[in-house]
Short mmCIF file of C-alpha atoms in Angstrom, two decimals:
data_model
loop_
_atom_site.label_atom_id
_atom_site.label_comp_id
_atom_site.label_asym_id
_atom_site.label_seq_id
_atom_site.Cartn_x
_atom_site.Cartn_y
_atom_site.Cartn_z
CA UNK A 18 -9.84 -6.44 29.39
CA UNK A 19 -9.51 -7.38 25.73
CA UNK A 20 -11.07 -10.65 24.63
CA UNK A 21 -9.90 -13.25 22.14
CA UNK A 22 -7.13 -12.84 19.62
CA UNK A 23 -4.70 -14.76 17.48
CA UNK A 24 -1.85 -16.67 19.09
CA UNK A 25 1.15 -15.11 17.36
CA UNK A 26 4.61 -16.64 17.22
CA UNK A 27 6.87 -13.64 17.86
CA UNK A 28 10.15 -15.33 16.95
CA UNK A 29 10.82 -15.09 13.22
CA UNK A 30 11.66 -18.30 11.38
CA UNK A 31 15.05 -18.68 9.69
CA UNK A 32 13.39 -18.07 6.31
CA UNK A 33 11.75 -14.89 7.56
CA UNK A 34 15.03 -13.65 9.03
CA UNK A 35 16.74 -14.31 5.69
CA UNK A 36 14.06 -12.35 3.83
CA UNK A 37 14.32 -9.47 6.28
CA UNK A 38 18.11 -9.43 5.93
CA UNK A 39 18.01 -9.66 2.13
CA UNK A 40 15.47 -6.83 1.87
CA UNK A 41 17.55 -4.64 4.17
CA UNK A 42 20.74 -5.31 2.21
CA UNK A 43 19.02 -4.63 -1.12
CA UNK A 44 17.56 -1.34 0.11
CA UNK A 45 20.84 -0.20 1.69
CA UNK A 46 22.74 -0.94 -1.51
CA UNK A 47 20.28 0.21 -4.17
CA UNK A 48 18.13 3.01 -2.69
CA UNK A 49 20.58 5.83 -3.33
CA UNK A 50 19.60 9.03 -1.50
CA UNK A 51 20.50 11.33 -4.42
CA UNK A 52 18.48 9.18 -6.83
CA UNK A 53 15.54 9.15 -4.42
CA UNK A 54 15.61 12.95 -4.15
CA UNK A 55 15.72 13.27 -7.95
CA UNK A 56 12.85 10.82 -8.47
CA UNK A 57 10.78 12.60 -5.83
CA UNK A 58 11.35 16.05 -7.33
CA UNK A 59 10.55 14.86 -10.85
CA UNK A 60 7.62 12.69 -9.82
CA UNK A 61 9.02 9.58 -11.50
CA UNK A 62 8.41 5.93 -10.71
CA UNK A 63 11.63 4.03 -9.73
CA UNK A 64 11.37 1.68 -12.72
CA UNK A 65 14.91 0.27 -12.63
CA UNK A 66 14.69 -0.46 -8.90
CA UNK A 67 11.29 -2.11 -9.37
CA UNK A 68 12.77 -4.36 -12.06
CA UNK A 69 15.72 -5.27 -9.82
CA UNK A 70 13.36 -6.06 -6.96
CA UNK A 71 11.43 -8.35 -9.32
CA UNK A 72 14.57 -10.16 -10.46
CA UNK A 73 15.54 -10.82 -6.85
CA UNK A 74 12.10 -12.24 -6.03
CA UNK A 75 10.86 -9.48 -3.74
CA UNK A 76 7.88 -8.47 -5.86
CA UNK A 77 5.36 -11.29 -5.75
CA UNK A 78 7.01 -12.93 -2.76
CA UNK A 79 3.54 -14.03 -1.62
CA UNK A 80 2.41 -15.30 -5.04
CA UNK A 81 2.31 -19.08 -5.63
CA UNK A 82 5.37 -20.53 -7.35
CA UNK A 83 3.32 -21.35 -10.46
CA UNK A 84 2.58 -17.62 -10.77
CA UNK A 85 6.24 -16.65 -10.47
CA UNK A 86 6.29 -16.14 -6.71
CA UNK A 87 7.79 -17.90 -3.72
CA UNK A 88 4.58 -19.28 -2.16
CA UNK A 89 5.19 -17.32 1.05
CA UNK A 90 2.67 -15.21 2.94
CA UNK A 91 1.68 -11.63 3.54
CA UNK A 92 3.83 -11.74 6.68
CA UNK A 93 6.96 -12.09 4.54
CA UNK A 94 5.71 -9.28 2.30
CA UNK A 95 5.35 -7.11 5.40
CA UNK A 96 8.93 -7.83 6.49
CA UNK A 97 10.19 -6.82 3.04
CA UNK A 98 8.03 -3.69 2.89
CA UNK A 99 9.15 -2.53 6.32
CA UNK A 100 12.81 -2.71 5.32
CA UNK A 101 12.25 -0.96 1.99
CA UNK A 102 10.33 1.93 3.57
CA UNK A 103 12.77 2.19 6.46
CA UNK A 104 15.50 3.06 3.96
CA UNK A 105 13.39 5.28 1.69
CA UNK A 106 9.67 5.90 2.00
CA UNK A 107 9.11 7.03 -1.59
CA UNK A 108 10.88 4.13 -3.28
CA UNK A 109 9.55 1.55 -0.84
CA UNK A 110 5.93 2.63 -1.21
CA UNK A 111 6.20 2.93 -5.01
CA UNK A 112 7.44 -0.64 -5.34
CA UNK A 113 4.75 -1.84 -2.94
CA UNK A 114 1.96 -0.16 -4.94
CA UNK A 115 3.08 -1.57 -8.29
CA UNK A 116 0.94 -4.72 -8.02
CA UNK A 117 -2.19 -3.50 -6.24
CA UNK A 118 -4.51 -5.71 -8.32
CA UNK A 119 -2.55 -8.91 -7.81
CA UNK A 120 -4.24 -9.89 -4.56
CA UNK A 121 -7.68 -9.59 -6.15
CA UNK A 122 -6.67 -11.78 -9.09
CA UNK A 123 -4.97 -14.29 -6.79
CA UNK A 124 -8.00 -14.62 -4.52
CA UNK A 125 -10.79 -14.54 -7.08
CA UNK A 126 -9.36 -14.90 -10.59
CA UNK A 127 -9.16 -18.05 -12.71
CA UNK A 128 -5.93 -19.81 -13.65
CA UNK A 129 -5.71 -18.16 -17.06
CA UNK A 130 -5.98 -14.71 -15.48
CA UNK A 131 -3.34 -15.55 -12.89
CA UNK A 132 -0.88 -16.73 -15.52
CA UNK A 133 -1.61 -13.84 -17.88
CA UNK A 134 -1.46 -11.00 -15.38
CA UNK A 135 0.69 -12.10 -12.42
CA UNK A 136 3.70 -13.82 -14.00
CA UNK A 137 4.68 -10.68 -16.03
CA UNK A 138 4.65 -8.64 -12.80
CA UNK A 139 7.18 -10.94 -11.12
CA UNK A 140 9.37 -10.61 -14.22
CA UNK A 141 9.33 -6.81 -13.98
CA UNK A 142 7.48 -6.58 -17.29
CA UNK A 143 4.12 -5.33 -16.03
CA UNK A 144 2.43 -3.17 -13.41
CA UNK A 145 -1.20 -3.47 -12.38
CA UNK A 146 -3.58 -1.32 -10.39
CA UNK A 147 -7.11 -1.10 -9.03
CA UNK A 148 -9.86 1.41 -9.82
CA UNK A 149 -12.28 1.45 -6.88
CA UNK A 150 -13.17 5.01 -5.95
CA UNK A 151 -15.97 6.83 -7.75
CA UNK A 152 -15.88 10.58 -8.38
CA UNK A 153 -18.43 12.73 -6.56
CA UNK A 154 -21.01 15.09 -8.04
CA UNK A 155 -22.80 17.33 -5.56
CA UNK A 156 -21.69 15.14 -2.66
CA UNK A 157 -22.95 11.89 -4.21
CA UNK A 158 -20.74 9.20 -5.78
CA UNK A 159 -21.16 8.61 -9.51
CA UNK A 160 -20.21 4.97 -10.16
CA UNK A 161 -18.86 3.67 -13.44
CA UNK A 162 -21.48 1.54 -15.19
CA UNK A 163 -20.97 -1.85 -16.82
CA UNK A 164 -23.78 -2.81 -19.19
CA UNK A 165 -24.02 -6.59 -19.57
CA UNK A 166 -24.59 -8.15 -22.99
CA UNK A 167 -24.50 -11.88 -23.83
CA UNK A 168 -20.77 -11.77 -24.66
CA UNK A 169 -19.29 -8.71 -22.96
CA UNK A 170 -19.64 -5.71 -20.68
CA UNK A 171 -19.65 -2.15 -21.98
CA UNK A 172 -18.09 0.20 -19.40
CA UNK A 173 -18.85 3.91 -19.19
CA UNK A 174 -17.90 6.42 -16.51
CA UNK A 175 -14.93 7.52 -14.43
CA UNK A 176 -12.78 6.33 -11.55
CA UNK A 177 -10.72 8.63 -9.37
CA UNK A 178 -7.57 8.22 -7.27
CA UNK A 179 -6.25 5.46 -9.53
CA UNK A 180 -2.67 4.68 -8.48
CA UNK A 181 -0.08 4.32 -11.28
CA UNK A 182 -2.67 5.11 -13.93
CA UNK A 183 -0.19 6.16 -16.66
CA UNK A 184 2.20 3.21 -16.21
CA UNK A 185 -0.11 0.33 -15.29
CA UNK A 186 -0.65 -2.25 -18.01
CA UNK A 187 -3.99 -3.44 -16.65
CA UNK A 188 -6.41 -2.36 -13.98
CA UNK A 189 -9.12 -4.19 -12.08
CA UNK A 190 -12.10 -1.85 -12.31
CA UNK A 191 -15.08 -2.16 -9.99
CA UNK A 192 -18.29 -1.12 -11.74
CA UNK A 193 -22.00 -1.07 -11.09
CA UNK A 194 -23.23 -3.84 -13.35
CA UNK A 195 -26.65 -3.81 -14.98
CA UNK A 196 -29.11 -5.18 -15.63
CA UNK A 197 -28.95 -6.69 -12.13
CA UNK A 198 -30.70 -10.00 -11.34
CA UNK A 199 -32.86 -8.16 -8.82
CA UNK A 200 -34.03 -4.68 -9.95
CA UNK A 201 -33.84 -3.48 -6.32
CA UNK A 202 -30.22 -4.59 -5.86
CA UNK A 203 -26.91 -3.05 -6.86
CA UNK A 204 -24.68 -5.48 -8.70
CA UNK A 205 -20.96 -4.81 -8.39
CA UNK A 206 -18.65 -6.46 -10.91
CA UNK A 207 -14.82 -6.56 -11.09
CA UNK A 208 -13.40 -6.32 -14.62
CA UNK A 209 -9.84 -6.57 -15.93
CA UNK A 210 -9.32 -3.73 -18.40
CA UNK A 211 -6.21 -3.06 -20.48
CA UNK A 212 -5.11 0.55 -20.07
CA UNK A 213 -4.40 0.84 -23.81
CA UNK A 214 -7.84 -0.41 -24.78
CA UNK A 215 -9.97 1.83 -26.97
CA UNK A 216 -12.08 4.16 -24.86
CA UNK A 217 -9.76 4.19 -21.83
CA UNK A 218 -8.23 7.58 -21.07
CA UNK A 219 -5.90 8.43 -18.19
CA UNK A 220 -6.62 12.03 -17.21
CA UNK A 221 -4.50 14.64 -15.44
CA UNK A 222 -2.34 13.63 -12.52
CA UNK A 223 -3.55 14.61 -9.05
CA UNK A 224 -0.60 15.99 -7.14
CA UNK A 225 -0.68 14.93 -3.50
CA UNK A 226 1.22 16.07 -0.42
CA UNK A 227 3.39 12.95 -0.53
CA UNK A 228 4.06 9.86 -2.65
CA UNK A 229 5.48 12.01 -5.42
CA UNK A 230 7.08 8.99 -7.12
CA UNK A 231 3.62 7.47 -7.53
CA UNK A 232 1.18 8.96 -10.02
CA UNK A 233 -2.46 9.21 -8.94
CA UNK A 234 -4.98 9.97 -11.68
CA UNK A 235 -8.58 10.00 -12.73
CA UNK A 236 -9.42 7.50 -15.47
CA UNK A 237 -12.38 7.71 -17.85
CA UNK A 238 -14.09 4.89 -19.73
CA UNK A 239 -16.04 5.65 -22.90
CA UNK A 240 -18.01 2.56 -23.92
CA UNK A 241 -15.06 0.26 -23.27
CA UNK A 242 -15.86 -3.27 -24.44
CA UNK A 243 -14.76 -5.93 -21.95
CA UNK A 244 -15.11 -9.65 -22.78
CA UNK A 245 -16.88 -11.84 -20.22
CA UNK A 246 -13.57 -13.72 -19.82
CA UNK A 247 -12.17 -10.60 -18.13
CA UNK A 248 -14.63 -10.79 -15.23
CA UNK A 249 -12.78 -11.52 -11.99
CA UNK A 250 -14.63 -14.14 -9.96
CA UNK A 251 -18.41 -13.98 -9.90
CA UNK A 252 -20.09 -10.99 -11.56
CA UNK A 253 -22.21 -9.99 -8.56
CA UNK A 254 -19.60 -10.18 -5.79
CA UNK A 255 -17.59 -7.04 -6.47
CA UNK A 256 -18.48 -5.48 -3.12
CA UNK A 257 -17.22 -8.57 -1.29
CA UNK A 258 -13.99 -8.46 -3.30
CA UNK A 259 -13.47 -4.77 -2.48
CA UNK A 260 -13.73 -5.54 1.22
CA UNK A 261 -11.08 -8.28 0.97
CA UNK A 262 -8.88 -5.90 -1.04
CA UNK A 263 -9.17 -3.22 1.64
CA UNK A 264 -8.19 -5.65 4.40
CA UNK A 265 -5.04 -6.63 2.49
CA UNK A 266 -4.16 -3.02 1.65
CA UNK A 267 -4.59 -1.85 5.25
CA UNK A 268 -1.95 -4.33 6.37
CA UNK A 269 0.42 -3.40 3.54
CA UNK A 270 -0.07 0.29 4.31
CA UNK A 271 0.57 -0.41 7.99
CA UNK A 272 3.86 -2.09 7.03
CA UNK A 273 4.84 0.96 4.98
CA UNK A 274 4.03 3.20 7.93
CA UNK A 275 6.05 1.00 10.27
CA UNK A 276 9.06 1.23 7.97
CA UNK A 277 8.75 5.02 7.77
CA UNK A 278 8.52 5.27 11.55
CA UNK A 279 11.62 3.15 12.05
CA UNK A 280 13.56 5.05 9.39
CA UNK A 281 12.59 8.44 10.82
CA UNK A 282 13.50 7.26 14.31
CA UNK A 283 16.90 6.01 13.16
CA UNK A 284 17.62 9.38 11.58
CA UNK A 285 16.58 11.20 14.75
CA UNK A 286 18.91 9.07 16.89
CA UNK A 287 21.79 9.55 14.45
CA UNK A 288 21.33 13.32 14.31
CA UNK A 289 21.02 13.62 18.10
CA UNK A 290 24.35 11.83 18.50
CA UNK A 291 26.07 14.17 16.05
CA UNK A 292 24.48 17.57 16.74
CA UNK A 293 26.03 19.72 19.48
CA UNK A 294 24.38 22.48 21.49
CA UNK A 295 25.97 24.33 24.40
CA UNK A 296 29.03 22.11 24.19
CA UNK A 297 27.11 18.82 24.44
CA UNK A 298 25.59 16.32 22.03
CA UNK A 299 21.85 16.90 22.08
CA UNK A 300 21.37 13.16 22.70
CA UNK A 301 22.60 13.87 26.24
CA UNK A 302 19.68 16.20 26.96
CA UNK A 303 16.95 14.48 28.95
CA UNK A 304 14.24 16.17 26.90
CA UNK A 305 15.57 14.52 23.72
CA UNK A 306 15.96 11.18 25.50
CA UNK A 307 12.34 11.32 26.65
CA UNK A 308 11.18 12.03 23.08
CA UNK A 309 13.21 9.12 21.73
CA UNK A 310 12.03 6.78 24.48
CA UNK A 311 8.39 7.56 23.72
CA UNK A 312 8.90 7.09 19.99
CA UNK A 313 10.78 3.82 20.48
CA UNK A 314 7.97 2.46 22.64
CA UNK A 315 5.32 3.47 20.12
CA UNK A 316 7.23 1.89 17.21
CA UNK A 317 7.65 -1.40 19.07
CA UNK A 318 3.92 -1.42 19.83
CA UNK A 319 3.14 -0.66 16.17
CA UNK A 320 5.40 -3.49 15.04
CA UNK A 321 3.57 -5.96 17.28
CA UNK A 322 0.21 -4.89 15.86
CA UNK A 323 1.35 -4.97 12.23
CA UNK A 324 2.96 -8.39 12.60
CA UNK A 325 -0.13 -9.73 14.35
CA UNK A 326 -2.38 -8.41 11.57
CA UNK A 327 -0.18 -10.04 8.91
CA UNK A 328 -0.15 -13.29 10.88
CA UNK A 329 -3.95 -13.12 11.17
CA UNK A 330 -4.21 -12.63 7.41
CA UNK A 331 -2.11 -15.68 6.60
CA UNK A 332 -3.93 -17.74 9.23
CA UNK A 333 -7.33 -16.55 7.93
CA UNK A 334 -8.29 -15.61 11.49
CA UNK A 335 -11.77 -14.48 12.44
CA UNK A 336 -10.44 -11.18 13.84
CA UNK A 337 -8.66 -10.27 10.59
CA UNK A 338 -10.80 -7.32 9.53
CA UNK A 339 -10.61 -5.67 12.94
CA UNK A 340 -6.88 -6.32 13.28
CA UNK A 341 -6.15 -4.85 9.85
CA UNK A 342 -7.88 -1.60 10.84
CA UNK A 343 -6.14 -1.48 14.24
CA UNK A 344 -2.72 -2.04 12.65
CA UNK A 345 -3.20 0.56 9.94
CA UNK A 346 -4.66 3.13 12.35
CA UNK A 347 -1.92 2.80 14.95
CA UNK A 348 1.06 2.38 12.62
CA UNK A 349 0.06 5.33 10.43
CA UNK A 350 -0.41 7.60 13.45
CA UNK A 351 2.95 6.50 14.85
CA UNK A 352 4.66 7.16 11.50
CA UNK A 353 3.32 10.72 11.35
CA UNK A 354 4.28 11.45 14.95
CA UNK A 355 7.75 9.92 14.60
CA UNK A 356 8.51 11.79 11.38
CA UNK A 357 7.29 15.06 12.89
CA UNK A 358 9.30 14.62 16.10
CA UNK A 359 12.34 13.66 14.03
CA UNK A 360 11.99 16.96 12.17
CA UNK A 361 11.87 18.73 15.55
CA UNK A 362 15.07 16.99 16.64
CA UNK A 363 16.75 17.89 13.35
CA UNK A 364 15.77 21.53 13.72
CA UNK A 365 15.87 23.72 10.61
CA UNK A 366 17.66 21.18 8.42
CA UNK A 367 14.76 18.76 8.94
CA UNK A 368 12.62 21.02 6.76
CA UNK A 369 15.03 20.95 3.82
CA UNK A 370 14.36 18.82 0.74
CA UNK A 371 17.91 17.48 0.81
CA UNK A 372 17.14 15.66 4.06
CA UNK A 373 14.90 12.65 3.48
CA UNK A 374 13.10 13.18 6.79
CA UNK A 375 11.07 15.95 5.12
CA UNK A 376 9.88 13.46 2.49
CA UNK A 377 9.20 10.83 5.14
CA UNK A 378 6.82 13.18 6.92
CA UNK A 379 4.94 14.00 3.70
CA UNK A 380 4.70 10.33 2.78
CA UNK A 381 3.62 9.33 6.30
CA UNK A 382 0.84 11.93 6.34
CA UNK A 383 -0.32 10.80 2.90
CA UNK A 384 -0.56 7.10 3.71
CA UNK A 385 -2.38 7.99 6.92
CA UNK A 386 -5.26 8.78 4.55
CA UNK A 387 -4.47 6.11 1.96
CA UNK A 388 -6.89 3.21 1.38
CA UNK A 389 -9.16 4.72 4.05
CA UNK A 390 -8.66 7.65 6.40
CA UNK A 391 -7.82 6.87 10.00
CA UNK A 392 -11.22 8.28 10.98
CA UNK A 393 -12.77 5.48 8.93
CA UNK A 394 -10.52 2.95 10.67
CA UNK A 395 -11.70 4.23 14.05
CA UNK A 396 -15.31 3.89 12.95
CA UNK A 397 -14.73 0.31 11.75
CA UNK A 398 -12.99 -0.64 14.99
CA UNK A 399 -15.72 0.99 17.07
CA UNK A 400 -18.42 -0.88 15.16
CA UNK A 401 -16.57 -4.15 15.71
CA UNK A 402 -16.19 -3.48 19.43
CA UNK A 403 -19.86 -2.75 20.10
CA UNK A 404 -21.06 -5.67 17.99
#
């Protein structure tokens, strides 16, 4: 028997229903399938669609009004993300990853930083990102270093798997700061760095299985001078800020996975109603019906978990960290399974680039390992259970 939990209101409010409807209508109207295929093939960010989403208030929906947002919560962001990714996984995820650093600045930044770096995002004039992951050398991570002086930090090193490296205006970079107050401790500091600053170099793109509209790169820093005013929050709490960032990103990734699962399922149902074999629509075969029934059940369960995690986030619940891992783990697994089974139902055409289900599978498998792998999520959940 499971213990505890957040009391979730399952009926959406009128405002939430309006947001869900508006996001669905926007995606249906603007996410053209031919454009999506072209952007995916060419590896281009959907800039014009991002700007339209900003003008309509979708991007930054959970920012405060004074920062250009609508003062809503992550729950509303999840509703929007689900609808975007249901229509097209590549476009939906790309728009969702365009402001990865915003949550960090909102939670820990000062008012000047919020005004300088968040308002332009909501206007479609800026993109931000986060540099967290260190490259490995011989199996050991090699962190970027930030040398503290009385007036600034001097950053040297590399970060890998930086999303939107070539197009981001600024990035929040997590570095190992020194000298640390305690020689035995590791001091992690979060710094806002302009991508065009001297010493910053975006290196070659790392081509992944999916998310082809989103560039992922390694970024190097060669004695980059960062003023103390660009420190986010307190200079020794970077590790704490990373943890909060991961919780938020797990829930957003879970919402993307949920949207992919629903979109792949819808395509499977549509194809089964149209495709004929042996003089019958394949939707009439019990084997297909059993597949669809299982997928439908799994998607509904995933939706409940994702919504609960988003609700827990907005309510600042004590079970938030665990729920974020559960939601991301389950929703990502369901997205991969649903996309794969949808390909099976489509048959040979499901493997063709012209059918978006092929892209949905690649994107689902990629986000299954995005932020953290699902093996890591299982480890985090297991640790929480036994503690």
